[in-house]
Coordinates of C-alpha atoms in Angstrom, one line a residue:
Chain P
M1 CA 65.0 22.1 -6.1
S2 CA 61.7 21.8 -7.9
E3 CA 60.5 25.3 -8.8
T4 CA 57.0 24.3 -9.4
G5 CA 56.6 22.2 -6.3
A6 CA 58.1 24.8 -4.0
S7 CA 56.1 27.7 -5.5
L8 CA 52.9 25.7 -5.4
R9 CA 53.4 24.8 -1.8
D10 CA 54.5 28.3 -0.8
H11 CA 51.5 29.8 -2.6
G12 CA 49.1 27.6 -0.6
H13 CA 50.9 28.5 2.7
E14 CA 51.0 32.2 1.9
N15 CA 47.3 32.2 0.9
L16 CA 46.4 30.6 4.2
E17 CA 48.9 32.6 6.2
S18 CA 47.2 35.7 4.9
L19 CA 43.9 34.4 6.3
V20 CA 45.3 33.8 9.8
A21 CA 44.6 37.3 11.0
A22 CA 41.0 37.2 9.9
Y23 CA 40.8 33.7 11.5
A24 CA 42.1 35.1 14.8
L25 CA 39.3 37.7 14.6
D26 CA 36.7 35.1 13.7
A27 CA 36.1 37.0 10.5
L28 CA 36.1 34.1 8.1
D29 CA 33.1 32.2 6.9
P30 CA 32.9 28.5 8.0
S31 CA 34.6 27.0 5.0
E32 CA 37.6 29.4 5.0
S33 CA 37.9 28.9 8.7
A34 CA 38.0 25.1 8.3
E35 CA 40.7 25.5 5.6
V36 CA 42.8 27.6 8.0
E37 CA 42.3 25.1 10.8
A38 CA 43.3 22.2 8.6
H39 CA 46.4 24.2 7.7
L40 CA 47.2 25.1 11.3
A41 CA 47.1 21.4 12.2
T42 CA 50.2 20.8 10.0
C43 CA 52.0 24.2 10.0
P44 CA 53.7 25.1 13.3
E45 CA 54.7 28.5 11.9
C46 CA 51.1 29.5 11.2
R47 CA 49.9 28.0 14.4
E48 CA 52.3 30.2 16.3
L49 CA 51.1 33.2 14.3
A50 CA 47.5 32.4 15.1
D51 CA 48.3 31.9 18.8
S52 CA 50.1 35.2 19.0
L53 CA 47.3 37.1 17.1
R54 CA 44.7 35.6 19.4
E55 CA 46.7 37.1 22.2
T56 CA 46.6 40.4 20.5
T57 CA 42.8 40.3 20.2
V58 CA 42.6 40.4 24.0
D59 CA 43.6 44.0 23.8
L60 CA 40.6 44.7 21.5
S61 CA 38.1 44.2 24.2
Q62 CA 40.0 46.0 26.9
G63 CA 37.9 48.9 28.2
L64 CA 34.6 47.1 27.4
E65 CA 34.4 45.4 30.8
S66 CA 30.8 45.1 32.1
T67 CA 30.0 43.3 35.3
P68 CA 27.3 40.7 34.6
P69 CA 24.3 40.5 37.0
A70 CA 24.9 38.5 40.2
A71 CA 22.0 36.2 39.3
L72 CA 24.0 35.1 36.3
R73 CA 26.9 34.1 38.5
D74 CA 24.6 32.0 40.6
R75 CA 23.1 30.3 37.5
I76 CA 26.5 29.6 36.0
L77 CA 28.0 28.2 39.2
E78 CA 24.9 26.0 39.6
A79 CA 25.1 24.8 36.0
V80 CA 28.8 24.0 36.4
S81 CA 28.3 22.1 39.6
A82 CA 25.4 20.1 38.0
D83 CA 27.7 19.4 35.1
Q84 CA 30.5 18.2 37.4
D85 CA 28.1 15.7 39.0
A86 CA 27.0 14.4 35.6
H87 CA 30.6 13.8 34.3
E88 CA 32.3 12.4 37.3
T89 CA 35.9 11.9 36.0
P90 CA 36.1 13.2 32.5
E91 CA 39.9 13.2 32.5
E92 CA 40.4 9.5 33.3
P93 CA 42.6 7.5 30.9
R94 CA 40.6 6.7 27.8
L95 CA 41.2 3.0 27.7
P96 CA 38.1 1.5 29.3
R97 CA 38.8 -1.3 31.7
R98 CA 35.1 -1.8 32.3
P99 CA 32.0 -0.5 30.6
R100 CA 31.7 3.1 31.7
R101 CA 28.4 4.6 32.5
R102 CA 27.7 7.4 30.1
T103 CA 25.2 10.2 30.0
V104 CA 22.8 9.4 27.2
L105 CA 22.6 12.5 25.0
A106 CA 19.0 13.5 24.9
G107 CA 17.5 13.1 21.4
G108 CA 20.6 11.4 20.1
F109 CA 18.8 8.5 18.6
A110 CA 16.3 10.7 16.8
L111 CA 19.1 12.6 15.3
A112 CA 20.9 9.5 14.1
A113 CA 17.7 8.3 12.5
S114 CA 17.0 11.6 10.8
A115 CA 20.5 11.5 9.5
L116 CA 19.8 8.3 7.7
V117 CA 16.5 9.6 6.4
A118 CA 18.2 12.7 5.0
T119 CA 20.7 10.6 3.1
G120 CA 18.0 8.8 1.3
L121 CA 17.6 5.7 3.4
V122 CA 14.1 5.3 4.5
V123 CA 14.1 4.4 8.1
A124 CA 11.0 3.1 9.8
R125 CA 10.4 4.5 13.3
P126 CA 11.1 1.4 15.3
W127 CA 14.6 1.4 13.9
R128 CA 15.4 4.4 15.9
S129 CA 15.6 2.5 19.1
Q130 CA 17.6 -0.2 17.4
E131 CA 20.2 2.3 16.3
D132 CA 20.2 3.8 19.8
K133 CA 20.7 0.3 21.3
D134 CA 23.6 -0.3 18.8
I135 CA 25.2 3.0 19.9
D136 CA 24.9 2.1 23.5
E137 CA 26.4 -1.3 22.8
V138 CA 29.4 0.2 21.1
L139 CA 29.9 2.7 24.0
A140 CA 29.7 0.0 26.6
A141 CA 31.9 -2.6 24.7
D142 CA 34.8 -4.0 26.7
D143 CA 37.3 -3.1 23.9
A144 CA 35.7 0.3 23.2
R145 CA 38.3 3.0 22.6
E146 CA 37.8 6.7 22.5
Y147 CA 39.4 9.2 20.2
T148 CA 38.7 12.8 21.0
T149 CA 39.3 16.1 19.4
T150 CA 37.8 19.6 19.3
W151 CA 36.6 21.9 16.6
R152 CA 35.6 25.5 17.6
S153 CA 33.5 25.0 20.7
A154 CA 32.7 21.4 20.0
R155 CA 34.1 18.3 21.5
I156 CA 34.1 15.4 19.1
T157 CA 34.5 11.9 20.2
A158 CA 34.6 8.7 18.2
V159 CA 34.2 5.5 20.2
R160 CA 35.2 2.4 18.3
S161 CA 34.9 -1.3 19.2
P162 CA 36.9 -3.6 17.0
S163 CA 35.1 -6.7 18.4
L164 CA 31.7 -5.2 17.3
G165 CA 33.2 -3.9 14.1
S166 CA 31.4 -0.7 14.8
A167 CA 32.1 2.9 15.8
V168 CA 30.0 5.8 17.2
L169 CA 30.6 9.5 16.5
K170 CA 29.5 11.9 19.2
V171 CA 29.5 15.7 19.2
E172 CA 28.9 18.1 22.0
D173 CA 28.5 21.8 21.7
L174 CA 28.6 21.9 17.9
P175 CA 27.8 25.5 16.9
A176 CA 24.5 25.9 15.1
V177 CA 24.9 25.5 11.4
T178 CA 24.2 28.5 9.1
A179 CA 21.1 28.4 6.9
G180 CA 21.4 26.2 3.8
K181 CA 24.2 24.1 5.3
D182 CA 24.3 20.8 7.1
Y183 CA 27.0 18.9 9.1
Q184 CA 27.7 15.5 7.7
A185 CA 29.5 12.5 9.3
W186 CA 31.9 10.3 7.4
S187 CA 33.7 7.0 8.0
K188 CA 37.2 7.2 6.6
M189 CA 37.8 3.9 4.7
S190 CA 41.0 2.9 3.0
D191 CA 39.4 3.7 -0.4
G192 CA 37.8 7.0 0.6
P193 CA 35.1 8.5 2.8
V194 CA 31.7 6.9 3.2
S195 CA 28.8 9.0 4.4
A196 CA 27.4 8.2 7.9
G197 CA 24.6 10.6 7.4
L198 CA 23.8 14.2 8.5
L199 CA 24.6 15.3 12.0
R200 CA 21.7 17.4 13.3
P201 CA 22.7 18.7 16.7
D202 CA 20.0 19.4 19.3
D203 CA 19.6 22.8 21.0
D204 CA 22.7 22.1 23.1
G205 CA 24.8 21.2 20.0
N206 CA 24.8 17.5 20.8
A207 CA 24.4 14.6 18.4
R208 CA 25.6 11.1 18.0
T209 CA 25.5 8.7 15.1
L210 CA 26.6 5.2 14.3
L211 CA 29.5 4.9 11.9
S212 CA 29.0 1.1 11.6
A213 CA 32.2 0.5 9.8
G214 CA 34.5 -2.0 11.3
S215 CA 37.3 -1.4 8.8
A216 CA 37.2 2.4 9.1
E217 CA 40.5 4.1 9.7
G218 CA 38.9 7.3 11.1
A219 CA 36.0 9.6 11.1
A220 CA 35.3 13.1 9.9
I221 CA 32.7 15.8 10.0
S222 CA 32.2 18.1 7.0
L223 CA 30.2 21.1 6.2
E224 CA 27.8 20.5 3.3
P225 CA 25.1 22.2 1.3
A226 CA 21.7 21.4 3.0
G227 CA 20.8 17.7 2.6
G228 CA 24.4 16.5 2.4
S229 CA 26.7 15.4 -0.4
E230 CA 28.1 12.2 -1.9
Q231 CA 31.6 13.2 -1.1
P232 CA 32.8 15.6 1.6
T233 CA 33.0 19.3 0.5
T234 CA 34.7 21.0 3.4
V235 CA 36.1 18.7 6.1
L236 CA 35.9 20.6 9.4
V237 CA 37.5 18.0 11.6
A238 CA 38.9 14.5 11.2
L239 CA 39.9 11.8 13.7
D240 CA 42.2 8.8 13.0
F241 CA 41.7 5.5 14.7
S242 CA 45.4 5.0 15.5
Chain Z
M1 CA 25.5 34.6 46.0
T2 CA 28.4 34.9 48.2
M3 CA 28.5 38.2 50.0
S4 CA 32.2 37.8 50.9
E5 CA 33.0 38.2 47.3
D6 CA 30.9 41.2 46.4
E7 CA 34.0 42.9 45.3
P8 CA 35.3 40.4 42.7
A9 CA 38.9 40.7 41.6
S10 CA 39.0 43.0 38.6
P11 CA 40.7 41.8 35.5
A12 CA 43.2 44.5 35.9
T13 CA 44.4 43.1 39.2
A14 CA 44.2 39.4 38.3
S15 CA 47.6 38.9 36.7
P16 CA 48.1 36.5 33.7
D17 CA 49.9 34.2 36.1
V18 CA 47.0 34.1 38.5
L19 CA 44.5 33.4 35.8
R20 CA 46.7 30.7 34.3
E21 CA 47.0 29.0 37.7
L22 CA 43.2 29.3 38.3
L23 CA 42.4 27.7 34.9
L24 CA 44.9 24.9 35.4
A25 CA 43.3 24.3 38.8
V26 CA 39.9 24.1 37.2
A27 CA 41.3 21.6 34.7
G28 CA 42.6 19.6 37.7
G29 CA 39.2 19.4 39.3
D30 CA 39.7 22.0 42.0
A31 CA 36.2 23.0 42.9
E32 CA 37.1 26.3 44.5
A33 CA 39.1 27.6 41.5
F34 CA 36.1 28.0 39.2
P35 CA 34.2 30.7 41.1
R36 CA 37.5 32.6 41.4
L37 CA 38.2 32.2 37.8
Y38 CA 34.7 33.5 37.0
D39 CA 35.0 36.5 39.3
S40 CA 38.4 37.4 37.7
T41 CA 37.2 37.2 34.1
S42 CA 33.5 37.6 33.8
A43 CA 33.5 41.3 33.3
R44 CA 35.8 40.9 30.4
V45 CA 33.8 38.0 28.9
F46 CA 30.4 39.7 29.5
G47 CA 31.7 43.1 28.2
L48 CA 33.0 41.5 25.0
V49 CA 29.9 39.4 24.4
L50 CA 27.6 42.4 25.1
R51 CA 29.5 44.5 22.7
V52 CA 29.2 41.9 19.9
L53 CA 25.5 41.0 20.5
R54 CA 24.2 44.3 21.9
D55 CA 21.5 42.4 23.7
R56 CA 21.7 41.8 27.5
A57 CA 19.5 38.7 27.6
Q58 CA 21.3 37.0 24.8
S59 CA 24.7 38.1 26.2
E60 CA 23.8 36.4 29.5
E61 CA 22.9 33.2 27.7
V62 CA 26.1 33.2 25.8
T63 CA 28.2 34.1 28.8
Q64 CA 26.7 31.1 30.6
E65 CA 27.5 28.8 27.6
V66 CA 31.0 30.2 27.5
Y67 CA 31.7 29.4 31.2
L68 CA 30.2 25.9 30.9
E69 CA 32.6 25.4 28.0
V70 CA 35.5 26.8 29.9
F71 CA 34.7 24.4 32.7
R72 CA 34.3 21.4 30.3
Q73 CA 37.3 22.1 28.1
A74 CA 39.7 23.4 30.7
S75 CA 42.0 20.4 30.3
G76 CA 42.5 21.5 26.7
F77 CA 44.1 24.8 27.8
D78 CA 47.8 24.7 26.9
P79 CA 49.7 27.5 28.7
S80 CA 52.6 27.2 26.3
R81 CA 50.4 28.5 23.5
G82 CA 48.9 31.6 25.2
S83 CA 47.3 33.2 28.1
A84 CA 44.3 32.0 30.0
L85 CA 42.5 35.2 29.2
A86 CA 43.1 34.8 25.5
W87 CA 41.9 31.2 25.7
I88 CA 38.7 32.2 27.5
L89 CA 38.0 35.3 25.3
T90 CA 38.5 33.2 22.2
M91 CA 35.7 31.0 23.3
A92 CA 33.5 33.9 24.2
H93 CA 34.1 35.7 20.9
R94 CA 33.4 32.6 18.8
R95 CA 30.2 31.9 20.6
A96 CA 29.1 35.5 20.4
V97 CA 29.9 35.6 16.7
D98 CA 28.2 32.2 16.1
R99 CA 25.1 33.7 17.8
V100 CA 25.2 36.8 15.7
R101 CA 25.5 34.8 12.5
A102 CA 22.9 32.3 13.4
S103 CA 20.4 35.0 14.1
Q104 CA 21.3 36.6 10.9
S105 CA 20.5 33.4 9.0
Q106 CA 17.3 32.9 11.0
S107 CA 16.0 36.3 10.3
D108 CA 16.9 35.7 6.8
R109 CA 16.0 32.2 6.2
D110 CA 15.1 32.5 2.6
V111 CA 18.2 34.2 1.4
A112 CA 21.0 31.8 0.3
Y113 CA 24.0 31.6 2.5
E114 CA 26.4 33.0 0.0
S115 CA 24.3 36.1 -0.7
R116 CA 23.5 37.0 2.9
S117 CA 26.7 38.9 3.5
T118 CA 24.9 42.2 3.1
V119 CA 22.6 41.5 6.0
E120 CA 23.3 43.7 9.0
L121 CA 21.4 43.8 12.2
F122 CA 22.5 47.2 13.1
D123 CA 24.5 50.1 11.9
P124 CA 27.8 49.9 13.9
T125 CA 28.4 53.6 13.4
S126 CA 25.0 54.7 14.7
E127 CA 24.6 56.4 18.1
T128 CA 23.8 53.9 20.8
A129 CA 23.7 53.6 24.5
L130 CA 27.1 52.0 24.3
D131 CA 28.7 55.2 23.0
G132 CA 30.2 56.0 26.3
I133 CA 31.9 52.7 26.6
E134 CA 32.9 52.8 23.0
A135 CA 34.5 56.2 23.3
R136 CA 36.5 55.0 26.3
H137 CA 37.4 51.9 24.5
V138 CA 38.5 53.6 21.3
R139 CA 41.2 55.4 23.2
G140 CA 42.7 52.1 23.9
A141 CA 44.4 49.6 21.7
L142 CA 42.6 50.5 18.5
S143 CA 43.5 54.2 18.7
Q144 CA 47.0 53.3 17.9
L145 CA 46.1 52.1 14.4
S146 CA 45.3 54.2 11.3
D147 CA 41.6 55.1 11.2
R148 CA 41.0 52.7 8.3
Q149 CA 42.7 49.8 9.9
S150 CA 41.0 50.4 13.2
E151 CA 37.6 50.7 11.5
A152 CA 38.0 47.4 9.7
I153 CA 39.1 45.6 12.8
R154 CA 36.3 47.0 14.9
L155 CA 33.7 45.9 12.3
A156 CA 35.2 42.4 12.2
Y157 CA 36.0 41.8 15.8
L158 CA 33.5 43.9 17.7
D159 CA 30.6 43.8 15.3
G160 CA 31.2 40.2 14.3
L161 CA 31.3 40.8 10.6
T162 CA 33.1 38.5 8.2
Q163 CA 35.8 40.1 6.1
S164 CA 33.4 40.0 3.1
Q165 CA 30.8 41.8 5.2
V166 CA 33.4 44.3 6.2
A167 CA 34.1 45.0 2.5
K168 CA 30.4 45.4 1.7
H169 CA 29.8 47.6 4.7
L170 CA 32.7 49.9 3.8
D171 CA 32.0 49.6 0.1
I172 CA 35.6 48.7 -0.6
P173 CA 37.0 45.7 -2.6
L174 CA 37.3 42.5 -0.6
G175 CA 41.1 42.5 -1.1
T176 CA 41.3 45.9 0.5
A177 CA 39.3 44.8 3.4
K178 CA 41.5 41.7 3.9
T179 CA 44.6 43.9 3.8
R180 CA 43.4 46.4 6.3
I181 CA 42.3 43.6 8.7
R182 CA 45.6 41.7 8.4
D183 CA 47.9 44.7 8.4
G184 CA 45.9 46.3 11.3
L185 CA 46.1 43.2 13.5
L186 CA 49.8 42.6 12.7
A187 CA 50.5 46.3 13.5
L188 CA 48.6 46.0 16.8
R189 CA 50.6 43.0 17.7
R190 CA 53.8 44.9 17.1
I191 CA 52.6 47.9 19.2
M192 CA 51.4 45.7 22.0
S193 CA 54.5 43.5 22.2
A194 CA 56.6 46.7 22.2
E195 CA 54.5 47.9 25.2
Y196 CA 54.9 44.6 27.0
T197 CA 58.7 44.7 26.5
R198 CA 58.8 48.2 27.8
K199 CA 56.9 47.2 30.9
E200 CA 59.0 44.1 31.5
E201 CA 62.2 46.2 31.2
G202 CA 60.8 49.1 33.4

């Protein structure tokens, strides 16, 4: 066996395994946490460890029970029931047979536009609505296909239409980014990632942006120094169009 | 508010099986399951969030976010990977910690991200109104660890510090903090699984 290869691999695994406990306690900073999550995606052993340590953390808050006010219960049940009405059947099969009506994420177009501005492309105001129209067109395309994943609290959806040669990346509930950092969206092309601009989630953590890359093989979101980077620094989550 | 449910099932009485079935029912679109799931878990969620944030108004906001997320993501719950309570408390803890860290960065906008690890919003060892709860709590799971391990884990999990912040707070090398956190949690897992085994057998 190849000594070097094995020890290198084991070293990486051991390093990451040693971070799993801190990960289960949410005691890592975002870049370390993303590294562990990437490792968990490919290492069943560490995933099992993470799951079992998460189970252990349940005991850490035993004895801290505090009944929330009844008014909060009312607010939450109301919010959930409103949410239910807004997303009629979220668990339907993903292959669209007809264009599905979608909730337009408030402020989404502004975010997409600001993302372009932030990456150095000067975008005139009227373009915003054009980008928003393009996004809606992709979402409603007959051959639109959804790819979904989650990262922390966020639900990440890419919707791709081969006929339009375009794809849209949507995020919901993305945690607020720490100061000095930005989220950046990427199209995964065969020869490497291409920036799709910064993702600036609104107060609810929602954002959407056009990937506009017909030949893209996937999409990704990374954590970058404020203003974004030429190449992804820390990939938080990736989706493959396959 | 429903008066018939003014005595919600306490988490102690809602068994893991019941919670799992409730969460799966929520995932399946059962409209009646959600309020029951809320009643069986909200004291745990709110208690944990309140401990991390130490602010009732913010804790109520975060608790609401958590339950909306529970509702939306319920179909992502995989019972083969863990309990429903662990799944819910994981979301609650992440959101609480995200909130703590976001407010740290807001209150400290000018300080670069990398150097803000010394920022602390409170002294976790100071006397607070939560002392009664804390004292009761400390007799639980954490009391079975060494003082050092228990302290490191409490700072990380209950005060929401990163392991670098734990090291700074305790004025110990980062490597030492990492070791205490990891060994402490692994020890706790051993202790707890031994307890469960004993219960199962008994």
